[in-house]
């Protein structure tokens, strides 16, 4: 579902949501007339003689206003409503018949779509510069639906070896049973041409990677995908659309664990995919059939989080840089994985293709697992918890969380050691975070 600018449909306010069919949505129904929420349209409108604001809005403005219904008038709520319903009414059996024939895009059942979900989808599409977006029950629902929407039995996918552990296990443990072959590429993409066969259909990359923050050259990746006519999918969770927009470079689909930065408050499980109308129709089809639909209340929390995304991301980037520089000088730290440091192998690439270095980092302790466990058990401001991207700073051992149930060989290939600590830097004062790290490291 795409964002419609004010100049294209002035009566809908600054933004409206457009269904892939081309119809426009206000409230709980699609179409140009017969709105269930028609009272919204009858609110006093602003003077038609007033000049219309016509410009390309910035990301923080989009985060706040994109996807929203008309909010000008008397008695219109500023905050989004939660459409807490499983099903929606029809005005007649004729209207229901039109829906069944594919001639109506009215809401029918929340697994298929919901007004609150549509607002979140409009915001994500706008932030990514995509035609449409789909929100899902979790990040893995978005990832699996995007992949399964583009693959079938007998197909092959080339994936970078360094991915989120859940994605890695999906490809390692489930895809073989479904007849899908996975071939692993280095983040440098070196030797990737040798992995292509006549059955290759998808290129899947994650950048920056979890947990060691390696980067994939997006221009090289998309050139490779276009050369071999592959569907290109990228997990951009760590970067967020604030720091990189892969759709602008030609990627077909972007996926997010919206639990992380998009929501940003560690209080909701959510996922999202963005891309062309064609591919988002396919992802939505997978969500409907496999049941990975988002709950309306989760969508409300996601919308709330998105509105402060830009503010949070930039503050977290500043904090992460300060934390990384402190850790890089500490005598008990063997290595810091953060692209904002000149010592990081992808520092120059990060400067070219990202607007900032992000707020995720990892570091390896010289004392290995015993030292890493001791450190994690001693932190006070940092919380020992999985996940990332929230306002609170977190630490976790990847071998006990994102990369559990992986062999020593598999861990070595992604540069994860028993002494690796992953850090999600939050919004606390940097000086306080550094003081906590200093005490925990001893």
mmCIF file of N, CA and C in Angstrom, residues 34-165:
data_model
loop_
_atom_site.group_PDB
_atom_site.id
_atom_site.type_symbol
_atom_site.label_atom_id
_atom_site.label_comp_id
_atom_site.label_asym_id
_atom_site.label_seq_id
_atom_site.Cartn_x
_atom_site.Cartn_y
_atom_site.Cartn_z
ATOM 1 N N UNK A 34 -19.026 5.528 -0.647
ATOM 2 C CA UNK A 34 -19.594 4.488 0.193
ATOM 3 C C UNK A 34 -18.744 4.153 1.388
ATOM 4 N N UNK A 35 -17.983 5.147 1.915
ATOM 5 C CA UNK A 35 -17.128 4.883 3.063
ATOM 6 C C UNK A 35 -17.953 4.518 4.284
ATOM 7 N N UNK A 36 -17.527 3.505 5.029
ATOM 8 C CA UNK A 36 -18.159 3.210 6.292
ATOM 9 C C UNK A 36 -17.906 4.352 7.273
ATOM 10 N N UNK A 37 -16.787 5.013 7.149
ATOM 11 C CA UNK A 37 -16.441 6.118 8.042
ATOM 12 C C UNK A 37 -16.685 7.449 7.322
ATOM 13 N N UNK A 38 -17.811 7.558 6.617
ATOM 14 C CA UNK A 38 -18.064 8.704 5.750
ATOM 15 C C UNK A 38 -18.119 10.024 6.517
ATOM 16 N N UNK A 39 -18.403 9.963 7.829
ATOM 17 C CA UNK A 39 -18.472 11.190 8.617
ATOM 18 C C UNK A 39 -17.172 11.968 8.582
ATOM 19 N N UNK A 40 -16.071 11.258 8.397
ATOM 20 C CA UNK A 40 -14.779 11.945 8.330
ATOM 21 C C UNK A 40 -14.765 12.921 7.162
ATOM 22 N N UNK A 41 -15.372 12.516 6.059
ATOM 23 C CA UNK A 41 -15.357 13.327 4.862
ATOM 24 C C UNK A 41 -16.222 14.574 5.009
ATOM 25 N N UNK A 42 -17.129 14.594 5.995
ATOM 26 C CA UNK A 42 -18.053 15.707 6.147
ATOM 27 C C UNK A 42 -17.554 16.765 7.115
ATOM 28 N N UNK A 43 -16.362 16.571 7.648
ATOM 29 C CA UNK A 43 -15.812 17.564 8.554
ATOM 30 C C UNK A 43 -15.500 18.839 7.782
ATOM 31 N N UNK A 44 -15.608 20.008 8.458
ATOM 32 C CA UNK A 44 -15.275 21.263 7.773
ATOM 33 C C UNK A 44 -13.864 21.187 7.201
ATOM 34 N N UNK A 45 -13.717 21.512 5.950
ATOM 35 C CA UNK A 45 -12.413 21.431 5.304
ATOM 36 C C UNK A 45 -11.722 22.781 5.323
ATOM 37 N N UNK A 46 -10.416 22.736 5.112
ATOM 38 C CA UNK A 46 -9.671 23.979 5.037
ATOM 39 C C UNK A 46 -10.028 24.709 3.754
ATOM 40 N N UNK A 47 -9.828 25.981 3.754
ATOM 41 C CA UNK A 47 -10.202 26.796 2.604
ATOM 42 C C UNK A 47 -9.567 26.263 1.328
ATOM 43 N N UNK A 48 -10.390 26.144 0.283
ATOM 44 C CA UNK A 48 -9.874 25.657 -0.991
ATOM 45 C C UNK A 48 -8.942 26.668 -1.642
ATOM 46 N N UNK A 49 -9.011 27.933 -1.132
ATOM 47 C CA UNK A 49 -8.159 28.970 -1.711
ATOM 48 C C UNK A 49 -6.749 28.951 -1.136
ATOM 49 N N UNK A 50 -6.568 28.178 -0.037
ATOM 50 C CA UNK A 50 -5.251 28.119 0.586
ATOM 51 C C UNK A 50 -4.268 27.390 -0.325
ATOM 52 N N UNK A 51 -3.031 27.828 -0.318
ATOM 53 C CA UNK A 51 -2.019 27.176 -1.124
ATOM 54 C C UNK A 51 -1.726 25.781 -0.574
ATOM 55 N N UNK A 52 -1.534 24.835 -1.459
ATOM 56 C CA UNK A 52 -1.250 23.461 -1.066
ATOM 57 C C UNK A 52 0.259 23.267 -0.878
ATOM 58 N N UNK A 53 0.603 22.548 0.171
ATOM 59 C CA UNK A 53 2.010 22.267 0.455
ATOM 60 C C UNK A 53 2.485 21.148 -0.457
ATOM 61 N N UNK A 54 3.379 21.485 -1.363
ATOM 62 C CA UNK A 54 3.873 20.512 -2.330
ATOM 63 C C UNK A 54 5.390 20.431 -2.204
ATOM 64 N N UNK A 55 5.877 19.333 -1.590
ATOM 65 C CA UNK A 55 7.304 19.141 -1.451
ATOM 66 C C UNK A 55 7.564 17.681 -1.110
ATOM 67 N N UNK A 56 8.794 17.273 -1.250
ATOM 68 C CA UNK A 56 9.208 15.932 -0.853
ATOM 69 C C UNK A 56 9.533 15.983 0.630
ATOM 70 N N UNK A 57 8.693 15.360 1.435
ATOM 71 C CA UNK A 57 8.863 15.458 2.877
ATOM 72 C C UNK A 57 10.047 14.616 3.356
ATOM 73 N N UNK A 58 10.673 15.081 4.441
ATOM 74 C CA UNK A 58 11.790 14.376 5.039
ATOM 75 C C UNK A 58 11.333 13.151 5.807
ATOM 76 N N UNK A 59 12.277 12.283 6.181
ATOM 77 C CA UNK A 59 11.912 11.010 6.810
ATOM 78 C C UNK A 59 11.195 11.166 8.145
ATOM 79 N N UNK A 60 11.575 12.143 8.960
ATOM 80 C CA UNK A 60 10.892 12.291 10.239
ATOM 81 C C UNK A 60 9.465 12.801 10.052
ATOM 82 N N UNK A 61 9.253 13.664 9.060
ATOM 83 C CA UNK A 61 7.896 14.108 8.739
ATOM 84 C C UNK A 61 7.060 12.941 8.230
ATOM 85 N N UNK A 62 7.655 12.111 7.382
ATOM 86 C CA UNK A 62 6.940 10.937 6.888
ATOM 87 C C UNK A 62 6.600 9.977 8.015
ATOM 88 N N UNK A 63 7.538 9.799 8.928
ATOM 89 C CA UNK A 63 7.300 8.882 10.041
ATOM 90 C C UNK A 63 6.079 9.302 10.857
ATOM 91 N N UNK A 64 5.858 10.594 10.972
ATOM 92 C CA UNK A 64 4.739 11.094 11.768
ATOM 93 C C UNK A 64 3.440 11.123 10.973
ATOM 94 N N UNK A 65 3.494 11.532 9.714
ATOM 95 C CA UNK A 65 2.260 11.812 8.978
ATOM 96 C C UNK A 65 1.876 10.793 7.906
ATOM 97 N N UNK A 66 2.831 10.065 7.363
ATOM 98 C CA UNK A 66 2.508 9.144 6.270
ATOM 99 C C UNK A 66 1.544 8.059 6.728
ATOM 100 N N UNK A 67 0.650 7.665 5.833
ATOM 101 C CA UNK A 67 -0.274 6.572 6.110
ATOM 102 C C UNK A 67 -1.496 6.950 6.909
ATOM 103 N N UNK A 68 -1.515 8.166 7.450
ATOM 104 C CA UNK A 68 -2.619 8.575 8.313
ATOM 105 C C UNK A 68 -3.834 9.002 7.486
ATOM 106 N N UNK A 69 -5.053 8.806 8.015
ATOM 107 C CA UNK A 69 -6.240 9.352 7.362
ATOM 108 C C UNK A 69 -6.310 10.855 7.557
ATOM 109 N N UNK A 70 -7.306 11.484 6.958
ATOM 110 C CA UNK A 70 -7.501 12.920 7.089
ATOM 111 C C UNK A 70 -7.678 13.285 8.565
ATOM 112 N N UNK A 71 -6.800 14.163 9.073
ATOM 113 C CA UNK A 71 -6.895 14.557 10.476
ATOM 114 C C UNK A 71 -7.225 16.039 10.640
ATOM 115 N N UNK A 72 -7.759 16.672 9.586
ATOM 116 C CA UNK A 72 -8.211 18.052 9.682
ATOM 117 C C UNK A 72 -9.721 18.055 9.863
ATOM 118 N N UNK A 73 -10.226 18.887 10.744
ATOM 119 C CA UNK A 73 -11.657 18.972 10.965
ATOM 120 C C UNK A 73 -11.973 19.058 12.440
ATOM 121 N N UNK A 74 -13.257 19.050 12.745
ATOM 122 C CA UNK A 74 -13.717 19.154 14.125
ATOM 123 C C UNK A 74 -13.858 17.766 14.734
ATOM 124 N N UNK A 75 -13.244 17.566 15.884
ATOM 125 C CA UNK A 75 -13.413 16.318 16.612
ATOM 126 C C UNK A 75 -12.674 15.125 16.047
ATOM 127 N N UNK A 76 -11.708 15.359 15.174
ATOM 128 C CA UNK A 76 -10.941 14.249 14.597
ATOM 129 C C UNK A 76 -9.781 13.918 15.533
ATOM 130 N N UNK A 77 -9.632 12.658 15.888
ATOM 131 C CA UNK A 77 -8.551 12.250 16.764
ATOM 132 C C UNK A 77 -7.190 12.442 16.120
ATOM 133 N N UNK A 78 -6.235 12.948 16.890
ATOM 134 C CA UNK A 78 -4.876 13.103 16.380
ATOM 135 C C UNK A 78 -4.160 11.754 16.353
ATOM 136 N N UNK A 79 -4.342 10.967 17.410
ATOM 137 C CA UNK A 79 -3.722 9.651 17.457
ATOM 138 C C UNK A 79 -4.523 8.630 16.667
ATOM 139 N N UNK A 80 -3.866 7.583 16.171
ATOM 140 C CA UNK A 80 -4.575 6.558 15.393
ATOM 141 C C UNK A 80 -5.485 5.708 16.280
ATOM 142 N N UNK A 81 -6.578 5.260 15.694
ATOM 143 C CA UNK A 81 -7.500 4.386 16.407
ATOM 144 C C UNK A 81 -7.063 2.934 16.234
ATOM 145 N N UNK A 82 -7.312 2.133 17.258
ATOM 146 C CA UNK A 82 -7.064 0.697 17.158
ATOM 147 C C UNK A 82 -8.350 0.039 16.692
ATOM 148 N N UNK A 83 -8.321 -0.523 15.506
ATOM 149 C CA UNK A 83 -9.499 -1.213 14.980
ATOM 150 C C UNK A 83 -9.514 -2.629 15.552
ATOM 151 N N UNK A 84 -9.969 -2.713 16.800
ATOM 152 C CA UNK A 84 -9.957 -3.975 17.535
ATOM 153 C C UNK A 84 -11.160 -4.818 17.124
ATOM 154 N N UNK A 85 -11.025 -5.444 15.982
ATOM 155 C CA UNK A 85 -12.102 -6.292 15.468
ATOM 156 C C UNK A 85 -11.497 -7.383 14.601
ATOM 157 N N UNK A 86 -12.108 -8.534 14.618
ATOM 158 C CA UNK A 86 -11.634 -9.632 13.774
ATOM 159 C C UNK A 86 -12.274 -9.594 12.393
ATOM 160 N N UNK A 87 -13.474 -8.988 12.298
ATOM 161 C CA UNK A 87 -14.213 -9.047 11.047
ATOM 162 C C UNK A 87 -14.910 -7.723 10.778
ATOM 163 N N UNK A 88 -15.314 -7.497 9.541
ATOM 164 C CA UNK A 88 -15.912 -6.236 9.117
ATOM 165 C C UNK A 88 -17.227 -6.502 8.376
ATOM 166 N N UNK A 89 -18.127 -5.552 8.468
ATOM 167 C CA UNK A 89 -19.444 -5.721 7.856
ATOM 168 C C UNK A 89 -19.443 -5.333 6.378
ATOM 169 N N UNK A 90 -20.460 -5.820 5.669
ATOM 170 C CA UNK A 90 -20.761 -5.404 4.307
ATOM 171 C C UNK A 90 -22.121 -4.722 4.298
ATOM 172 N N UNK A 91 -22.304 -3.809 3.360
ATOM 173 C CA UNK A 91 -23.575 -3.100 3.281
ATOM 174 C C UNK A 91 -24.672 -3.943 2.656
ATOM 175 N N UNK A 92 -24.293 -4.963 1.886
ATOM 176 C CA UNK A 92 -25.280 -5.807 1.209
ATOM 177 C C UNK A 92 -24.602 -7.065 0.707
ATOM 178 N N UNK A 93 -25.431 -8.044 0.313
ATOM 179 C CA UNK A 93 -24.872 -9.261 -0.281
ATOM 180 C C UNK A 93 -24.235 -8.959 -1.630
ATOM 181 N N UNK A 94 -24.720 -7.922 -2.302
ATOM 182 C CA UNK A 94 -24.134 -7.546 -3.578
ATOM 183 C C UNK A 94 -22.698 -7.071 -3.391
ATOM 184 N N UNK A 95 -22.485 -6.290 -2.306
ATOM 185 C CA UNK A 95 -21.130 -5.831 -2.017
ATOM 186 C C UNK A 95 -20.228 -7.011 -1.651
ATOM 187 N N UNK A 96 -20.766 -7.979 -0.924
ATOM 188 C CA UNK A 96 -19.993 -9.166 -0.581
ATOM 189 C C UNK A 96 -19.641 -9.968 -1.833
ATOM 190 N N UNK A 97 -20.595 -10.038 -2.768
ATOM 191 C CA UNK A 97 -20.362 -10.733 -4.037
ATOM 192 C C UNK A 97 -19.237 -10.046 -4.811
ATOM 193 N N UNK A 98 -19.250 -8.716 -4.816
ATOM 194 C CA UNK A 98 -18.203 -7.975 -5.513
ATOM 195 C C UNK A 98 -16.841 -8.265 -4.895
ATOM 196 N N UNK A 99 -16.785 -8.372 -3.562
ATOM 197 C CA UNK A 99 -15.516 -8.698 -2.910
ATOM 198 C C UNK A 99 -15.044 -10.083 -3.337
ATOM 199 N N UNK A 100 -15.953 -11.061 -3.342
ATOM 200 C CA UNK A 100 -15.594 -12.430 -3.697
ATOM 201 C C UNK A 100 -15.099 -12.529 -5.137
ATOM 202 N N UNK A 101 -15.594 -11.646 -5.988
ATOM 203 C CA UNK A 101 -15.190 -11.642 -7.400
ATOM 204 C C UNK A 101 -13.918 -10.817 -7.637
ATOM 205 N N UNK A 102 -13.366 -10.249 -6.559
ATOM 206 C CA UNK A 102 -12.153 -9.459 -6.693
ATOM 207 C C UNK A 102 -12.383 -8.049 -7.195
ATOM 208 N N UNK A 103 -13.638 -7.583 -7.150
ATOM 209 C CA UNK A 103 -13.974 -6.249 -7.644
ATOM 210 C C UNK A 103 -14.041 -5.206 -6.528
ATOM 211 N N UNK A 104 -13.915 -5.638 -5.288
ATOM 212 C CA UNK A 104 -13.954 -4.740 -4.146
ATOM 213 C C UNK A 104 -12.788 -5.072 -3.218
ATOM 214 N N UNK A 105 -12.183 -4.040 -2.671
ATOM 215 C CA UNK A 105 -11.068 -4.237 -1.744
ATOM 216 C C UNK A 105 -11.458 -3.870 -0.322
ATOM 217 N N UNK A 106 -12.736 -3.985 -0.009
ATOM 218 C CA UNK A 106 -13.189 -3.665 1.341
ATOM 219 C C UNK A 106 -12.539 -4.595 2.355
ATOM 220 N N UNK A 107 -12.337 -4.087 3.577
ATOM 221 C CA UNK A 107 -11.855 -4.942 4.640
ATOM 222 C C UNK A 107 -12.912 -6.007 4.921
ATOM 223 N N UNK A 108 -12.477 -7.241 5.120
ATOM 224 C CA UNK A 108 -13.401 -8.328 5.431
ATOM 225 C C UNK A 108 -13.024 -9.038 6.722
ATOM 226 N N UNK A 109 -11.684 -9.197 6.966
ATOM 227 C CA UNK A 109 -11.211 -10.010 8.075
ATOM 228 C C UNK A 109 -9.794 -9.542 8.371
ATOM 229 N N UNK A 110 -9.434 -9.386 9.633
ATOM 230 C CA UNK A 110 -8.168 -8.754 9.978
ATOM 231 C C UNK A 110 -6.951 -9.542 9.510
ATOM 232 N N UNK A 111 -7.072 -10.827 9.297
ATOM 233 C CA UNK A 111 -5.942 -11.575 8.743
ATOM 234 C C UNK A 111 -5.634 -11.092 7.319
ATOM 235 N N UNK A 112 -6.619 -10.558 6.636
ATOM 236 C CA UNK A 112 -6.437 -10.037 5.280
ATOM 237 C C UNK A 112 -6.012 -8.568 5.288
ATOM 238 N N UNK A 113 -6.436 -7.831 6.282
ATOM 239 C CA UNK A 113 -6.120 -6.410 6.349
ATOM 240 C C UNK A 113 -6.955 -5.734 7.410
ATOM 241 N N UNK A 114 -6.480 -4.574 7.870
ATOM 242 C CA UNK A 114 -7.128 -3.879 8.965
ATOM 243 C C UNK A 114 -6.719 -2.408 8.888
ATOM 244 N N UNK A 115 -7.604 -1.465 9.210
ATOM 245 C CA UNK A 115 -7.247 -0.047 9.086
ATOM 246 C C UNK A 115 -6.021 0.359 9.893
ATOM 247 N N UNK A 116 -5.859 -0.194 11.085
ATOM 248 C CA UNK A 116 -4.695 0.167 11.896
ATOM 249 C C UNK A 116 -3.418 -0.356 11.256
ATOM 250 N N UNK A 117 -3.460 -1.573 10.732
ATOM 251 C CA UNK A 117 -2.300 -2.126 10.027
ATOM 252 C C UNK A 117 -1.955 -1.283 8.813
ATOM 253 N N UNK A 118 -2.988 -0.777 8.126
ATOM 254 C CA UNK A 118 -2.746 0.015 6.919
ATOM 255 C C UNK A 118 -1.976 1.295 7.212
ATOM 256 N N UNK A 119 -2.225 1.900 8.366
ATOM 257 C CA UNK A 119 -1.474 3.109 8.731
ATOM 258 C C UNK A 119 0.012 2.777 8.890
ATOM 259 N N UNK A 120 0.297 1.690 9.609
ATOM 260 C CA UNK A 120 1.692 1.278 9.779
ATOM 261 C C UNK A 120 2.337 0.974 8.435
ATOM 262 N N UNK A 121 1.606 0.311 7.561
ATOM 263 C CA UNK A 121 2.142 -0.038 6.245
ATOM 264 C C UNK A 121 2.424 1.208 5.415
ATOM 265 N N UNK A 122 1.556 2.209 5.514
ATOM 266 C CA UNK A 122 1.790 3.450 4.789
ATOM 267 C C UNK A 122 3.047 4.158 5.246
ATOM 268 N N UNK A 123 3.307 4.142 6.536
ATOM 269 C CA UNK A 123 4.507 4.791 7.070
ATOM 270 C C UNK A 123 5.765 4.071 6.609
ATOM 271 N N UNK A 124 5.759 2.742 6.682
ATOM 272 C CA UNK A 124 6.949 1.979 6.310
ATOM 273 C C UNK A 124 7.232 2.110 4.818
ATOM 274 N N UNK A 125 6.184 2.079 3.998
ATOM 275 C CA UNK A 125 6.367 2.254 2.554
ATOM 276 C C UNK A 125 6.990 3.620 2.256
ATOM 277 N N UNK A 126 6.493 4.655 2.932
ATOM 278 C CA UNK A 126 7.029 5.994 2.706
ATOM 279 C C UNK A 126 8.480 6.097 3.138
ATOM 280 N N UNK A 127 8.804 5.546 4.299
ATOM 281 C CA UNK A 127 10.176 5.624 4.808
ATOM 282 C C UNK A 127 11.155 4.882 3.917
ATOM 283 N N UNK A 128 10.719 3.761 3.339
ATOM 284 C CA UNK A 128 11.604 2.969 2.485
ATOM 285 C C UNK A 128 11.598 3.446 1.031
ATOM 286 N N UNK A 129 10.706 4.376 0.693
ATOM 287 C CA UNK A 129 10.595 4.797 -0.694
ATOM 288 C C UNK A 129 10.041 3.700 -1.575
ATOM 289 N N UNK A 130 9.153 2.881 -1.011
ATOM 290 C CA UNK A 130 8.597 1.721 -1.707
ATOM 291 C C UNK A 130 7.162 1.986 -2.151
ATOM 292 N N UNK A 131 6.703 1.221 -3.116
ATOM 293 C CA UNK A 131 5.318 1.328 -3.560
ATOM 294 C C UNK A 131 4.346 0.834 -2.497
ATOM 295 N N UNK A 132 4.759 -0.161 -1.741
ATOM 296 C CA UNK A 132 3.838 -0.791 -0.792
ATOM 297 C C UNK A 132 4.624 -1.425 0.334
ATOM 298 N N UNK A 133 3.912 -1.769 1.389
ATOM 299 C CA UNK A 133 4.508 -2.468 2.524
ATOM 300 C C UNK A 133 3.467 -3.381 3.146
ATOM 301 N N UNK A 134 3.940 -4.389 3.847
ATOM 302 C CA UNK A 134 3.074 -5.329 4.564
ATOM 303 C C UNK A 134 3.664 -5.510 5.961
ATOM 304 N N UNK A 135 2.835 -5.404 6.984
ATOM 305 C CA UNK A 135 3.289 -5.667 8.343
ATOM 306 C C UNK A 135 2.895 -7.081 8.744
ATOM 307 N N UNK A 136 3.689 -7.677 9.617
ATOM 308 C CA UNK A 136 3.521 -9.088 9.961
ATOM 309 C C UNK A 136 3.640 -9.293 11.470
ATOM 310 N N UNK A 137 3.353 -10.509 11.903
ATOM 311 C CA UNK A 137 3.332 -10.819 13.332
ATOM 312 C C UNK A 137 4.721 -10.828 13.965
ATOM 313 N N UNK A 138 5.762 -10.967 13.166
ATOM 314 C CA UNK A 138 7.128 -10.997 13.690
ATOM 315 C C UNK A 138 8.095 -10.760 12.547
ATOM 316 N N UNK A 139 9.351 -10.511 12.906
ATOM 317 C CA UNK A 139 10.367 -10.364 11.878
ATOM 318 C C UNK A 139 10.536 -11.628 11.059
ATOM 319 N N UNK A 140 10.497 -12.779 11.712
ATOM 320 C CA UNK A 140 10.637 -14.039 10.985
ATOM 321 C C UNK A 140 9.442 -14.298 10.069
ATOM 322 N N UNK A 141 8.260 -13.800 10.428
ATOM 323 C CA UNK A 141 7.113 -13.918 9.528
ATOM 324 C C UNK A 141 7.349 -13.120 8.257
ATOM 325 N N UNK A 142 7.952 -11.945 8.399
ATOM 326 C CA UNK A 142 8.265 -11.131 7.230
ATOM 327 C C UNK A 142 9.344 -11.789 6.377
ATOM 328 N N UNK A 143 10.401 -12.277 7.021
ATOM 329 C CA UNK A 143 11.505 -12.905 6.295
ATOM 330 C C UNK A 143 11.050 -14.165 5.576
ATOM 331 N N UNK A 144 10.357 -15.045 6.291
ATOM 332 C CA UNK A 144 9.921 -16.304 5.684
ATOM 333 C C UNK A 144 8.896 -16.063 4.586
ATOM 334 N N UNK A 145 7.988 -15.099 4.772
ATOM 335 C CA UNK A 145 6.970 -14.830 3.753
ATOM 336 C C UNK A 145 7.584 -14.230 2.498
ATOM 337 N N UNK A 146 8.592 -13.360 2.666
ATOM 338 C CA UNK A 146 9.267 -12.799 1.502
ATOM 339 C C UNK A 146 10.008 -13.886 0.729
ATOM 340 N N UNK A 147 10.723 -14.745 1.451
ATOM 341 C CA UNK A 147 11.467 -15.819 0.791
ATOM 342 C C UNK A 147 10.541 -16.839 0.134
ATOM 343 N N UNK A 148 9.522 -17.276 0.862
ATOM 344 C CA UNK A 148 8.622 -18.287 0.323
ATOM 345 C C UNK A 148 7.727 -17.722 -0.769
ATOM 346 N N UNK A 149 7.545 -16.411 -0.759
ATOM 347 C CA UNK A 149 6.793 -15.793 -1.839
ATOM 348 C C UNK A 149 7.548 -15.774 -3.151
ATOM 349 N N UNK A 150 8.870 -15.892 -3.061
ATOM 350 C CA UNK A 150 9.700 -15.845 -4.264
ATOM 351 C C UNK A 150 10.306 -17.189 -4.643
ATOM 352 N N UNK A 151 10.154 -18.197 -3.773
ATOM 353 C CA UNK A 151 10.775 -19.504 -4.001
ATOM 354 C C UNK A 151 9.735 -20.611 -4.018
ATOM 355 N N UNK A 152 10.077 -21.686 -4.690
ATOM 356 C CA UNK A 152 9.244 -22.891 -4.679
ATOM 357 C C UNK A 152 10.150 -24.108 -4.674
ATOM 358 N N UNK A 153 9.559 -25.276 -4.530
ATOM 359 C CA UNK A 153 10.335 -26.512 -4.509
ATOM 360 C C UNK A 153 11.190 -26.618 -5.769
ATOM 361 N N UNK A 154 12.463 -26.931 -5.569
ATOM 362 C CA UNK A 154 13.385 -27.069 -6.690
ATOM 363 C C UNK A 154 14.210 -25.824 -6.965
ATOM 364 N N UNK A 155 13.831 -24.704 -6.354
ATOM 365 C CA UNK A 155 14.578 -23.454 -6.555
ATOM 366 C C UNK A 155 15.796 -23.400 -5.645
ATOM 367 N N UNK A 156 16.691 -22.470 -5.960
ATOM 368 C CA UNK A 156 17.872 -22.231 -5.141
ATOM 369 C C UNK A 156 17.952 -20.757 -4.760
ATOM 370 N N UNK A 157 18.505 -20.497 -3.582
ATOM 371 C CA UNK A 157 18.705 -19.142 -3.094
ATOM 372 C C UNK A 157 20.162 -18.976 -2.706
ATOM 373 N N UNK A 158 20.741 -17.853 -3.093
ATOM 374 C CA UNK A 158 22.079 -17.488 -2.631
ATOM 375 C C UNK A 158 21.906 -16.520 -1.476
ATOM 376 N N UNK A 159 22.470 -16.864 -0.336
ATOM 377 C CA UNK A 159 22.366 -16.024 0.851
ATOM 378 C C UNK A 159 23.749 -15.743 1.395
ATOM 379 N N UNK A 160 23.960 -14.531 1.870
ATOM 380 C CA UNK A 160 25.199 -14.256 2.576
ATOM 381 C C UNK A 160 25.248 -15.140 3.822
ATOM 382 N N UNK A 161 26.432 -15.624 4.142
ATOM 383 C CA UNK A 161 26.579 -16.571 5.251
ATOM 384 C C UNK A 161 26.254 -15.931 6.594
ATOM 385 N N UNK A 162 26.569 -14.652 6.730
ATOM 386 C CA UNK A 162 26.313 -13.960 7.989
ATOM 387 C C UNK A 162 24.904 -13.371 7.966
ATOM 388 N N UNK A 163 24.010 -14.041 8.651
ATOM 389 C CA UNK A 163 22.632 -13.576 8.775
ATOM 390 C C UNK A 163 22.187 -13.755 10.225
ATOM 391 N N UNK A 164 21.052 -13.194 10.541
ATOM 392 C CA UNK A 164 20.432 -13.432 11.841
ATOM 393 C C UNK A 164 20.280 -14.939 12.034
ATOM 394 N N UNK A 165 20.485 -15.408 13.263
ATOM 395 C CA UNK A 165 20.456 -16.842 13.529
ATOM 396 C C UNK A 165 19.146 -17.500 13.149
#
